[in-house]
Coordinates of C-alpha atoms and ligand atoms in Angstrom, one line a residue:
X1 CA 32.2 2.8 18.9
X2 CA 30.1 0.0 20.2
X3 CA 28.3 -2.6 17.9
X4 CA 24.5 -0.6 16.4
X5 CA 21.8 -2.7 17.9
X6 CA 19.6 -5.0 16.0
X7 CA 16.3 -4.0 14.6
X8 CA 13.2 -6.0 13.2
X9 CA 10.6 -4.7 11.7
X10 CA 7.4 -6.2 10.6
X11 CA 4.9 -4.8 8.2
X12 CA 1.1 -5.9 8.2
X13 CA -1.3 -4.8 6.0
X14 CA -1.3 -2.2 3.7
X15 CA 1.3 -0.2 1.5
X16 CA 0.8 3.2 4.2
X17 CA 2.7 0.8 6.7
X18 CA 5.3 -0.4 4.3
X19 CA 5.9 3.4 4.1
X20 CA 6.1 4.1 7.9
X21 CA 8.1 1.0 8.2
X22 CA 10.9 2.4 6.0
X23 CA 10.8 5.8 8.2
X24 CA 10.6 4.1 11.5
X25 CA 13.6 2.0 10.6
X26 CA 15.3 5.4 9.1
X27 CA 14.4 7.3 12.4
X28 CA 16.4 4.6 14.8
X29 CA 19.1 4.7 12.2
X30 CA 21.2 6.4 14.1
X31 CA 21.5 3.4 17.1
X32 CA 20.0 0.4 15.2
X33 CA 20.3 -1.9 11.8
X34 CA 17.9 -3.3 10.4
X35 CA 17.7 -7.3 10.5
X36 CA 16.2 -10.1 8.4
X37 CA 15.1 -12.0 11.7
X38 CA 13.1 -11.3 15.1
X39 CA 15.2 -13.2 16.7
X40 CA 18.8 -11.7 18.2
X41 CA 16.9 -8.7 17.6
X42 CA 17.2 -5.9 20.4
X43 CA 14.1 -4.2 19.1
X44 CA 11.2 -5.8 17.4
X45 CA 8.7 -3.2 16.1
X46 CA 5.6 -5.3 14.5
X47 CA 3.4 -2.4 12.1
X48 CA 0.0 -3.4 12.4
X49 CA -3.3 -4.0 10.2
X50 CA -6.8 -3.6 11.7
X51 CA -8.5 -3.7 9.0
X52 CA -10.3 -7.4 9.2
X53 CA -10.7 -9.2 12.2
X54 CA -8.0 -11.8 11.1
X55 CA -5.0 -9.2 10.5
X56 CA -5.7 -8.3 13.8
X57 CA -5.7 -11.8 15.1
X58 CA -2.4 -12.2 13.5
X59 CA -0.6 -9.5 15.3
X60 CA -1.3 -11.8 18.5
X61 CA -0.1 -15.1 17.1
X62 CA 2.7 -13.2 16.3
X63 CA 3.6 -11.9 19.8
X64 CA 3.3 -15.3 21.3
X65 CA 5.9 -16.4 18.8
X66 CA 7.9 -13.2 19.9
X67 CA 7.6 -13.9 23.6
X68 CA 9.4 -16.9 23.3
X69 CA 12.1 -15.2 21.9
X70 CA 12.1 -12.5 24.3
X71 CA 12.2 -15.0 26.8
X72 CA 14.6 -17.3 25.4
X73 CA 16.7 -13.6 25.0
X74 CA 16.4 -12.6 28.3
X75 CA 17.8 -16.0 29.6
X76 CA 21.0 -14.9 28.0
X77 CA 21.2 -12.0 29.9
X78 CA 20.1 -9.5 26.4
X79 CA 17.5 -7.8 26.5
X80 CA 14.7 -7.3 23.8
X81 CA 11.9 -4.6 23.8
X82 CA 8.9 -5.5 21.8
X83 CA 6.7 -2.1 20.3
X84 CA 3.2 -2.5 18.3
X85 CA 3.0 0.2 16.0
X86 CA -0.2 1.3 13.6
X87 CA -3.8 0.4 13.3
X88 CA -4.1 -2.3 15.9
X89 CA -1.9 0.2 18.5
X90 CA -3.9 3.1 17.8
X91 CA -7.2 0.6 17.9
X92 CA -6.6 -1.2 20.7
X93 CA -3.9 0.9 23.0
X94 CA -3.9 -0.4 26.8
X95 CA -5.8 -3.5 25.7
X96 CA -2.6 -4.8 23.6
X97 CA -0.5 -4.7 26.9
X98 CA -3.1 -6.6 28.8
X99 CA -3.6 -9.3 26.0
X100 CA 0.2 -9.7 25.6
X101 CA 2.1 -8.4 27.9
X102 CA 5.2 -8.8 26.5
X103 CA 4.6 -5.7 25.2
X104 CA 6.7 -2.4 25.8
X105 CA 5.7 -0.2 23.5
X106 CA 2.3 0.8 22.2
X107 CA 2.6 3.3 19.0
X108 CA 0.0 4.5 16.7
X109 CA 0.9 5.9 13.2
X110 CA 0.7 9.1 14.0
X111 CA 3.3 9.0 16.5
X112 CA 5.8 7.1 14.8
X113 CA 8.4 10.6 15.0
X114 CA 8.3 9.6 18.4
X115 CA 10.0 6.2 18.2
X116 CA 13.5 6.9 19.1
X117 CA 12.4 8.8 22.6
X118 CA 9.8 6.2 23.4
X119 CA 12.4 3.2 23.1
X120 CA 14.9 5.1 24.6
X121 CA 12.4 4.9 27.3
X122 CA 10.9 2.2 27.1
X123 CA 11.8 -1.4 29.1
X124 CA 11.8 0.3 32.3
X125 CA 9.1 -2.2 33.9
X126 CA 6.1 0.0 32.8
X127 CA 4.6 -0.3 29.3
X128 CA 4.1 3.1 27.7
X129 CA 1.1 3.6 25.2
X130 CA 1.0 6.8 23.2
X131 CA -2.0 6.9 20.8
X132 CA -2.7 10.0 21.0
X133 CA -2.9 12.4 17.5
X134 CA -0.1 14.9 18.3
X135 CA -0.2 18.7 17.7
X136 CA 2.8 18.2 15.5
X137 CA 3.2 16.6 11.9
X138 CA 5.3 13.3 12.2
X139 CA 6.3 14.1 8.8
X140 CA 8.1 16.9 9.7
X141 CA 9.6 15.1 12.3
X142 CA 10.7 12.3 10.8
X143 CA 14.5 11.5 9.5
X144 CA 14.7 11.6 5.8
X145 CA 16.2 8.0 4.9
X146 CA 20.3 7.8 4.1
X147 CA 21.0 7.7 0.3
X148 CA 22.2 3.8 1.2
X149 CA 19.2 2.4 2.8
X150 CA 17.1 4.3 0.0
X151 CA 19.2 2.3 -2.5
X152 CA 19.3 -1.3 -0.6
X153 CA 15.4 -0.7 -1.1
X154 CA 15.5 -1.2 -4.7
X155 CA 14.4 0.9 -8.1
X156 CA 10.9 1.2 -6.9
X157 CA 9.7 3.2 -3.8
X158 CA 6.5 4.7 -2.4
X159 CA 5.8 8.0 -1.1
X160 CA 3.1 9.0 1.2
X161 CA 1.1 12.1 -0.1
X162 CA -1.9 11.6 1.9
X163 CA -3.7 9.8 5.1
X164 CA -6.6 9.5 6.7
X165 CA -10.0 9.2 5.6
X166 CA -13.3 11.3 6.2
X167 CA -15.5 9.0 4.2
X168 CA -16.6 7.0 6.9
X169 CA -17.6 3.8 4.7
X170 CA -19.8 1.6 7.3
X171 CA -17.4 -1.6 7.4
X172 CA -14.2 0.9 7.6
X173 CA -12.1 1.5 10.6
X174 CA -9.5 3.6 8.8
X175 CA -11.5 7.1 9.9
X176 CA -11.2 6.1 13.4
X177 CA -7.5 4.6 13.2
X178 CA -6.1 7.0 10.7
X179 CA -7.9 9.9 11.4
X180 CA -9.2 12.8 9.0
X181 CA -7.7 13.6 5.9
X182 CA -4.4 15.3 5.6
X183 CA -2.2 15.8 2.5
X184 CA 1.4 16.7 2.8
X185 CA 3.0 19.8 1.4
X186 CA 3.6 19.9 -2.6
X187 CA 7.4 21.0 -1.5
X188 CA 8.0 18.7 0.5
X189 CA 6.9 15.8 -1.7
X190 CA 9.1 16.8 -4.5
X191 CA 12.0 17.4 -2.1
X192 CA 11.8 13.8 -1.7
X193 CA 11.3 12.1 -4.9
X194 CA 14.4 14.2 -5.9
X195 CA 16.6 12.5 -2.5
X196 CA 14.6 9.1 -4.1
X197 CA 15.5 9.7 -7.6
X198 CA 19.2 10.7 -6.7
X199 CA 19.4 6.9 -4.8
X200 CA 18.7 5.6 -7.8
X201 CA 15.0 5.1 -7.6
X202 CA 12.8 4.9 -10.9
X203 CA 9.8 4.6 -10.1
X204 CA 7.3 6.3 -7.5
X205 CA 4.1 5.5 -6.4
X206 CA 2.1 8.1 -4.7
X207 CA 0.1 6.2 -2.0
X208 CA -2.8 7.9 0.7
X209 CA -5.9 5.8 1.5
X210 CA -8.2 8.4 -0.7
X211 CA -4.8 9.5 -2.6
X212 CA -7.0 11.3 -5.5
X213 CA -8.7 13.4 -2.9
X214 CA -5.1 14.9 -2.5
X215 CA -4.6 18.9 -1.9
X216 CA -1.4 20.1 -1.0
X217 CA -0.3 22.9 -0.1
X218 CA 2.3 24.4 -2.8
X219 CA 5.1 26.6 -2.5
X220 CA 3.0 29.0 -4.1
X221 CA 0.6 29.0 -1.6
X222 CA -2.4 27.5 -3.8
X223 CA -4.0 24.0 -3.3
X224 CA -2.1 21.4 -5.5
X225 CA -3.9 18.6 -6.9
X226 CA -2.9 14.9 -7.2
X227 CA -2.7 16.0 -11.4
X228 CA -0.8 19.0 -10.6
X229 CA 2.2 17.1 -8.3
X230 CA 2.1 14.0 -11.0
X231 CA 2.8 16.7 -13.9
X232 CA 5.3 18.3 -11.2
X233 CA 6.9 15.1 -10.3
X234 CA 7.3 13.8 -13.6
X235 CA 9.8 16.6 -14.4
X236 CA 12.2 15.2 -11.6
X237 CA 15.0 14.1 -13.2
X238 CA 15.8 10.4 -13.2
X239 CA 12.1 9.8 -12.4
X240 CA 10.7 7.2 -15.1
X241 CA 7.5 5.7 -14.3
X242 CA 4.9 7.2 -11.8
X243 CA 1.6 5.7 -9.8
X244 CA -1.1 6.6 -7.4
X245 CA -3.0 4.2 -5.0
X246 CA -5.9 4.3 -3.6
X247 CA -8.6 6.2 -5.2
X248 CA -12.1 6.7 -4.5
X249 CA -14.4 6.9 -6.8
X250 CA -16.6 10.2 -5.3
X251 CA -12.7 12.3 -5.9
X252 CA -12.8 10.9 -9.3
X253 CA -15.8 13.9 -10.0
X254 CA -15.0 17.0 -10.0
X255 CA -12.6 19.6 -11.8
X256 CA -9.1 18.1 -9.9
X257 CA -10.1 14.7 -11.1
X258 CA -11.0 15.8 -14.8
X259 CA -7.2 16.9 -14.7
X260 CA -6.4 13.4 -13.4
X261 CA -7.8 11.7 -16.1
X262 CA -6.3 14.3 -18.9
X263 CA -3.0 13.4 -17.3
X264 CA -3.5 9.6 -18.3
X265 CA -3.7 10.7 -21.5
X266 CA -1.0 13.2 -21.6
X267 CA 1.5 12.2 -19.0
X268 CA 3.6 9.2 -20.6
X269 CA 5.3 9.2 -17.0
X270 CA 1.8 8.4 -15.6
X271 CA 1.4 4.2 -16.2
X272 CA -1.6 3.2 -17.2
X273 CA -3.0 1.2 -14.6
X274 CA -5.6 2.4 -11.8
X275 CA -6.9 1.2 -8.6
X276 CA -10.3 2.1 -7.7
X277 CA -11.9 0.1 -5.4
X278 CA -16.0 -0.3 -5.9
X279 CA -16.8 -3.2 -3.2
X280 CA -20.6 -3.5 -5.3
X281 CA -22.4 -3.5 -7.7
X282 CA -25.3 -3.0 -6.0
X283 CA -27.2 0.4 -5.7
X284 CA -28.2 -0.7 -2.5
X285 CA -25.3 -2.1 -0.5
X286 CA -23.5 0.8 -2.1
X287 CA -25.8 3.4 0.0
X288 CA -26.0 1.1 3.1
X289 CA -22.0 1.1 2.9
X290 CA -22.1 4.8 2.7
X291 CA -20.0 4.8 -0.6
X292 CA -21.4 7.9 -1.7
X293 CA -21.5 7.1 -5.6
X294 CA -24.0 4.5 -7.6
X295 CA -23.1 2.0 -9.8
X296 CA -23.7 4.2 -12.6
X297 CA -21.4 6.7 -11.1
X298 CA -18.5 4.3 -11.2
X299 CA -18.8 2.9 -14.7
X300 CA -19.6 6.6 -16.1
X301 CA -15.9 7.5 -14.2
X302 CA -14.2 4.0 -15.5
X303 CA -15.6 4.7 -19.2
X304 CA -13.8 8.6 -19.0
X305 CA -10.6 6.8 -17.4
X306 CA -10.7 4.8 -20.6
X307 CA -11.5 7.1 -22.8
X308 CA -8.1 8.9 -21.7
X309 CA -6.3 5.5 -21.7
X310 CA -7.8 3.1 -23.9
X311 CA -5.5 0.1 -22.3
X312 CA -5.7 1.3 -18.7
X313 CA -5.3 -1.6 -16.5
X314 CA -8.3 -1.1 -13.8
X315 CA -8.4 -2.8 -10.7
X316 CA -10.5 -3.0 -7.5
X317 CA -11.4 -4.1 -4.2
X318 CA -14.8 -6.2 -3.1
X319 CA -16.7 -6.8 0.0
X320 CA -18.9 -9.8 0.2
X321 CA -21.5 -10.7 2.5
X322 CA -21.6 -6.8 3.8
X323 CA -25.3 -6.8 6.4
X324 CA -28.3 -7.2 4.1
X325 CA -26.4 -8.6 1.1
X326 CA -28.9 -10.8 -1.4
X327 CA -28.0 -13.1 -3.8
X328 CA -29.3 -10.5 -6.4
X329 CA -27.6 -7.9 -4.8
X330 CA -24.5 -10.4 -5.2
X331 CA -25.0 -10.7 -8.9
X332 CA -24.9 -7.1 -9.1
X333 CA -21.3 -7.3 -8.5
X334 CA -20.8 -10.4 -10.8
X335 CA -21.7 -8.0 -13.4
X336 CA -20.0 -4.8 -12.7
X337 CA -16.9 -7.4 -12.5
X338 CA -18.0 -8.4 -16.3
X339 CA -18.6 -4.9 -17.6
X340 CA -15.6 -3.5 -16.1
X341 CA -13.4 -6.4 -16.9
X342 CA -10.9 -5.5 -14.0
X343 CA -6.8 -6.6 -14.5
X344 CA -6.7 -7.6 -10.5
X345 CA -8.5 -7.0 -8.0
X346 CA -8.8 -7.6 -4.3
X347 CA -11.6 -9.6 -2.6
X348 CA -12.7 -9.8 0.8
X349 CA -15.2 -11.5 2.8
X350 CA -17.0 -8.7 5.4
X351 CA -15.6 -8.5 8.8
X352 CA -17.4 -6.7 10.8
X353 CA -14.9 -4.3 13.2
X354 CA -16.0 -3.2 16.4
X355 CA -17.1 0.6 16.5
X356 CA -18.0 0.5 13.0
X357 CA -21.5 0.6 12.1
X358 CA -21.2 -1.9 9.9
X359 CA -21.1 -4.0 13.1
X360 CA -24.3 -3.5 14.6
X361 CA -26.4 -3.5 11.4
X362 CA -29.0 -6.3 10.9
X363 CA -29.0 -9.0 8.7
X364 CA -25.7 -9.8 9.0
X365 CA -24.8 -12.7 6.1
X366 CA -23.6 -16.2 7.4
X367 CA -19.7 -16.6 6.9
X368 CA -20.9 -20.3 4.5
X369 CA -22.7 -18.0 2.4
X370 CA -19.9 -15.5 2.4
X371 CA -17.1 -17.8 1.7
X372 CA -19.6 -19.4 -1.5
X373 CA -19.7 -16.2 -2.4
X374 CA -16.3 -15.1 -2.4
X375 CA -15.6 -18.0 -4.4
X376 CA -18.0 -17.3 -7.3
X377 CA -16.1 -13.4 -7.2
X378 CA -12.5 -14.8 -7.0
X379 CA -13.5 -17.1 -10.4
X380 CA -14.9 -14.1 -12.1
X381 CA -12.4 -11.9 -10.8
X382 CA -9.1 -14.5 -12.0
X383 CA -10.6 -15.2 -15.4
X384 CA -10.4 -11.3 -16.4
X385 CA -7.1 -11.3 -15.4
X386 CA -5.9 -14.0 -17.3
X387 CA -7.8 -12.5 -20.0
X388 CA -5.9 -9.6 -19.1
X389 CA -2.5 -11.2 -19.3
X390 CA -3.4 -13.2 -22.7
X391 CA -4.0 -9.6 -24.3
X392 CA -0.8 -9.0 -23.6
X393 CA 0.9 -12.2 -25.5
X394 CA 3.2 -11.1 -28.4
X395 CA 3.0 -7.6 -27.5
X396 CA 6.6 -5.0 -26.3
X397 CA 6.4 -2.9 -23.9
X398 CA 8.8 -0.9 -21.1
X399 CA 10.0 -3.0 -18.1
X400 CA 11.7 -1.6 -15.5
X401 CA 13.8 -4.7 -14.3
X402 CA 14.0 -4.6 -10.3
X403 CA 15.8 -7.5 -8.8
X404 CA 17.1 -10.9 -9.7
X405 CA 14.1 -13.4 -10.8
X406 CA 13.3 -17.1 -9.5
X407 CA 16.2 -18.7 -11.9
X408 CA 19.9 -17.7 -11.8
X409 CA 20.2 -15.4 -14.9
X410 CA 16.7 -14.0 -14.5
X411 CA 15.3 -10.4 -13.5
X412 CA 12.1 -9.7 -12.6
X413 CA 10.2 -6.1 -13.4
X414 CA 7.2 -4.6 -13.6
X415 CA 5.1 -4.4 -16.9
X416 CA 3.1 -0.2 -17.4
X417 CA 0.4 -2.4 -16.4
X418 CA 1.9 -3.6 -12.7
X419 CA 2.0 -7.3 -14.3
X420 CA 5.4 -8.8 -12.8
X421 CA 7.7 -9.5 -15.8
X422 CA 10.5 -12.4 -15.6
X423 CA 13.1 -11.9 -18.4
X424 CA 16.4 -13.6 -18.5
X425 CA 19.0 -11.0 -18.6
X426 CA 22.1 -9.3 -16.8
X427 CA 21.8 -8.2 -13.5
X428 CA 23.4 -4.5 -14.9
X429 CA 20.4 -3.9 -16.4
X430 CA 18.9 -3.4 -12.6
X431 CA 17.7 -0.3 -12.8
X432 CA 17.2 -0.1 -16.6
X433 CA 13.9 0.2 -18.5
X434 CA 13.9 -2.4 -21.0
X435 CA 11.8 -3.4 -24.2
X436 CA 10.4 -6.6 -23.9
X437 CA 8.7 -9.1 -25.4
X438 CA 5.9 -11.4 -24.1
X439 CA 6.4 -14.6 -24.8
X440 CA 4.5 -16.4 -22.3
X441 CA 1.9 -15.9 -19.5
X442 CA 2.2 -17.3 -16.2
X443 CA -0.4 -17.4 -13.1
X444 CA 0.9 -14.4 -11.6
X445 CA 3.3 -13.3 -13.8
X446 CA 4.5 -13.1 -17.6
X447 CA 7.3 -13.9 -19.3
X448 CA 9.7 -11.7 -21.7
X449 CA 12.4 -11.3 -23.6
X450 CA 14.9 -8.3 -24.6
X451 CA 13.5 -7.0 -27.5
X452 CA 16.0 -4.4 -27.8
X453 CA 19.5 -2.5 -26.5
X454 CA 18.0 -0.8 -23.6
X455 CA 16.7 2.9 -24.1
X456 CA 17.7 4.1 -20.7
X457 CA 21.1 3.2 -19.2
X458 CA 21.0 1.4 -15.6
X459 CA 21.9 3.3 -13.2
X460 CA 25.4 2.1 -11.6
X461 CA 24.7 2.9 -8.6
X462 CA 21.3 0.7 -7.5
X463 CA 22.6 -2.4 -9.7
X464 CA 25.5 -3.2 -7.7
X465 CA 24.2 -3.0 -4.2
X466 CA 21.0 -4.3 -5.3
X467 CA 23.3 -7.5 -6.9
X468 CA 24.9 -7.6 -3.6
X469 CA 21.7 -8.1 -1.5
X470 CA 20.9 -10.7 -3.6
X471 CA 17.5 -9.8 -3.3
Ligands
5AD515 N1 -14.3 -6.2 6.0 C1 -13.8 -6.7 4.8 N2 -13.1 -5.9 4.0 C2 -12.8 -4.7 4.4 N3 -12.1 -3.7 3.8 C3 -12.1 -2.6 4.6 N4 -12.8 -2.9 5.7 C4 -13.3 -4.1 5.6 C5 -14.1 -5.0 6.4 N5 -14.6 -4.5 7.6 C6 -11.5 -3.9 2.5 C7 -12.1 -2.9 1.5 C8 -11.0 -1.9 1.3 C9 -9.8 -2.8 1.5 C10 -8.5 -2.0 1.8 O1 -10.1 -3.6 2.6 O2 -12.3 -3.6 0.3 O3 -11.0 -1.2 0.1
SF4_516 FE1 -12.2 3.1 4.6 FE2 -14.0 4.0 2.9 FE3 -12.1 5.7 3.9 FE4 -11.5 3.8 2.1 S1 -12.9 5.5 1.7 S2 -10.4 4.3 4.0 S3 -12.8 2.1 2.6 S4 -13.7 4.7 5.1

């Protein structure tokens, strides 16, 4: 049998193309390995973000780096076939080819069930672009992952339960690159957090770019709600810890989301952390971003959430300098940052994207007063976090240790909160959820120790091949 080829894969962005990544690589299984390193590589598959102007700037940076290698490659006689895949392929298509033509394959995400035909085509002389949004589901099309690379991938894995977007917020281009809204069958979900769980994995996080907007189809033939598959999931066994990301605020309203926030306060599998971006305080930026919710809409649905889950770790995303944007509008969102008093949360200045309408509004906000601005939210933003992290000094909780830490004889895991938890102890316990202590709090993470024999055994079959990766 000859040697499998080499693989690279690059992820940009967003945790939707971490996902795809996975199944692309688990798709070309069959004739290639994944490498650490673009270059030997016989396929080099970069997954694109379009979501700002500069992660799509970064995508060509990144090919001019790759062409050299191709080059260099080609000198030796090997060939290498270069493929973009997501947002900027389905944004851009043809144009991608004519900026860098060392391209040989454009691929958008919904496509990506297409891979191994397209490069078993591809590097003929003529680029191929397929962008299109097929009939079929690429989920259904897809290769489930082998029970090895699900385990090389660690104790923590997300699932995609949703995609697409109908909200058409005016700065987004996610509408137009990930099309409308589709969830995934209920059956199909739980068939594979059970392969997941059987690998080893502990912990799932449900992702979909409106993932609380989720409505499956069950086995049962009803409409399933993001509550309904949590409760479901959380009977899978082996399954410890369970998350969601992203939510929007509008599908935090309604009679499914009343049974999401019940489940924070019933579900112990369901952590207690929550990401729902607001990107303003402001009323009126709010309604000129086509958010579809006030201000007062938000904090009503943060002060249920809390009521549920009175230590729920919220966090958020921000847009600064969106069109129109005043400096009172501004300290809008200073305050909201206050009142909420977010764990995290994400900060960006406004990029304005091409075909958004966003764009093409006036008063667009000078990128000096911008970046001032996005400094003042950053401060704000970091001291509630470290206020955040100083709560949690002295106090034991559940980590679920994932990999070896920065210093020999240390793991890292994840606090209920998301927080990243360094304790020193035995790589066995990989896998294992572990009372620990805080003892210390560092800039981005906190530091523990075993408080305890651990509650849950490791699972012998992630910690060695997780000790072997050395990852
Ligand atoms: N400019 C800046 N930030 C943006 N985001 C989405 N589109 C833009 C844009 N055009 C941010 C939003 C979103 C996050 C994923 O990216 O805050 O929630
Ligand atoms: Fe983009 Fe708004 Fe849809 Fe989120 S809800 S993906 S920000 S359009």
């Amino acid at each position: 049998m000859s040697e499998p080829r080499k693989l690279y894969i690059k992820s940009f962005g967003c945790q939707m193309n971490v996902y795809d990544s996975h199944r692309m690589a688990d798709s070309l299984a069959a004739g290639y390995r994944e490498t650490e390193r673009p270059d030997g590589a016989d396929l080099v598959v970069l997954n694109t973000c379009h979501i700002r102007e500069r992660a799509a700037e970064k995508i060509y940076s990144e090919l001019g780096r790759i062409k050299q290698l191709k080059t260099a490659a080609e000198k030796e006689g090997r060939p290498m076939l270069v493929a973009v895949a997501g947002c900027v392929a389905q944004a851009e298509g043809e144009e991608i080819i004519r900026r860098a033509p060392v391209v040989d394959l454009v691929i958008g995400p919904q496509s990506i069930h297409r891979l191994p035909d397209l490069v078993a085509r591809a590097g003929a002389g003529t680029a191929i672009v397929e962008t299109e949004f097929p009939p079929e589901d690429k989920f259904d099309h897809l290769a489930p992952p082998s029970l090895l690379a699900t385990r090389a991938r660690g104790v923590t894995a997300f699932v995609t339960v949703q995609e697409g977007c109908d909200k058409f917020c005016t700065f987004c281009v996610v509408p137009y690159t990930r099309g409308v809204e589709i969830s995934r069958p209920a059956g199909k979900i739980v068939s594979e957090v059970e392969r997941l769980a059987e690998a080893g994995v502990r912990e799932v996080t449900l992702i979909g770019q409106n993932v609380n907007a989720y409505h499956g189809r069950g086995a049962d033939g009803a409409d399933w709600s993001l509550a309904r598959l949590l409760r479901r999931l959380a009977q899978v066994p082996g399954i410890l810890r369970l998350r969601y990301t992203t939510s929007h605020p509008r599908d935090m309203i309604g009679a499914s989301a009343n049974d999401l926030i019940a489940a924070h306060a019933e579900l112990p599998a369901l952590m207690p952390n929550v990401h729902l971006p607001v990107q303003s305080g402001s009323d009126r930026i709010l309604a000129a971003m086509n958010r579809k919710h006030t201000r007062a809409d938000y904090l009503a649905i943060i002060a249920r959430l809390r009521q549920a889950r009175g230590d729920l770790a919220l966090s958020s995303d921000f847009i600064v300098g969106f069109p129109g944007e005043t400096e009172a509008d501004f300290a809008a969102t200073l305050r909201i940052v206050d009142e909420v008093g977010y764990a995290g949360a994400f900060s960006f200045k406004y990029s304005p994207r091409p075909g958004t309408p966003g764009a093409t509004m006036d008063d667009q906000v000078p990128d000096d007063v911008k970046s001032e601005r996005l400094a003042r939210l950053q401060a704000a933003i970091n001291g509630h976090a470290a206020a955040f992290n100083r709560r949690c000094l002295g106090l034991t909780f559940d980590v679920l240790m994932e990999k070896p830490g920065r210093l020999p004889g240390q793991l890292t895991g994840r606090s209920p909160y998301l927080q990243p938890v360094q304790v020193m102890a035995p790589a066995s316990l990989i896998g294992a959820m572990v009372p620990v202590t805080v003892t210390d709090i560092g800039t981005n993470s906190l530091f523990g120790v075993l408080a305890d024999t651990p509650r849950i055994e490791a699972d012998s079959r992630v910690a060695p091949s997780l000790a072997a990766l050395g990852a």
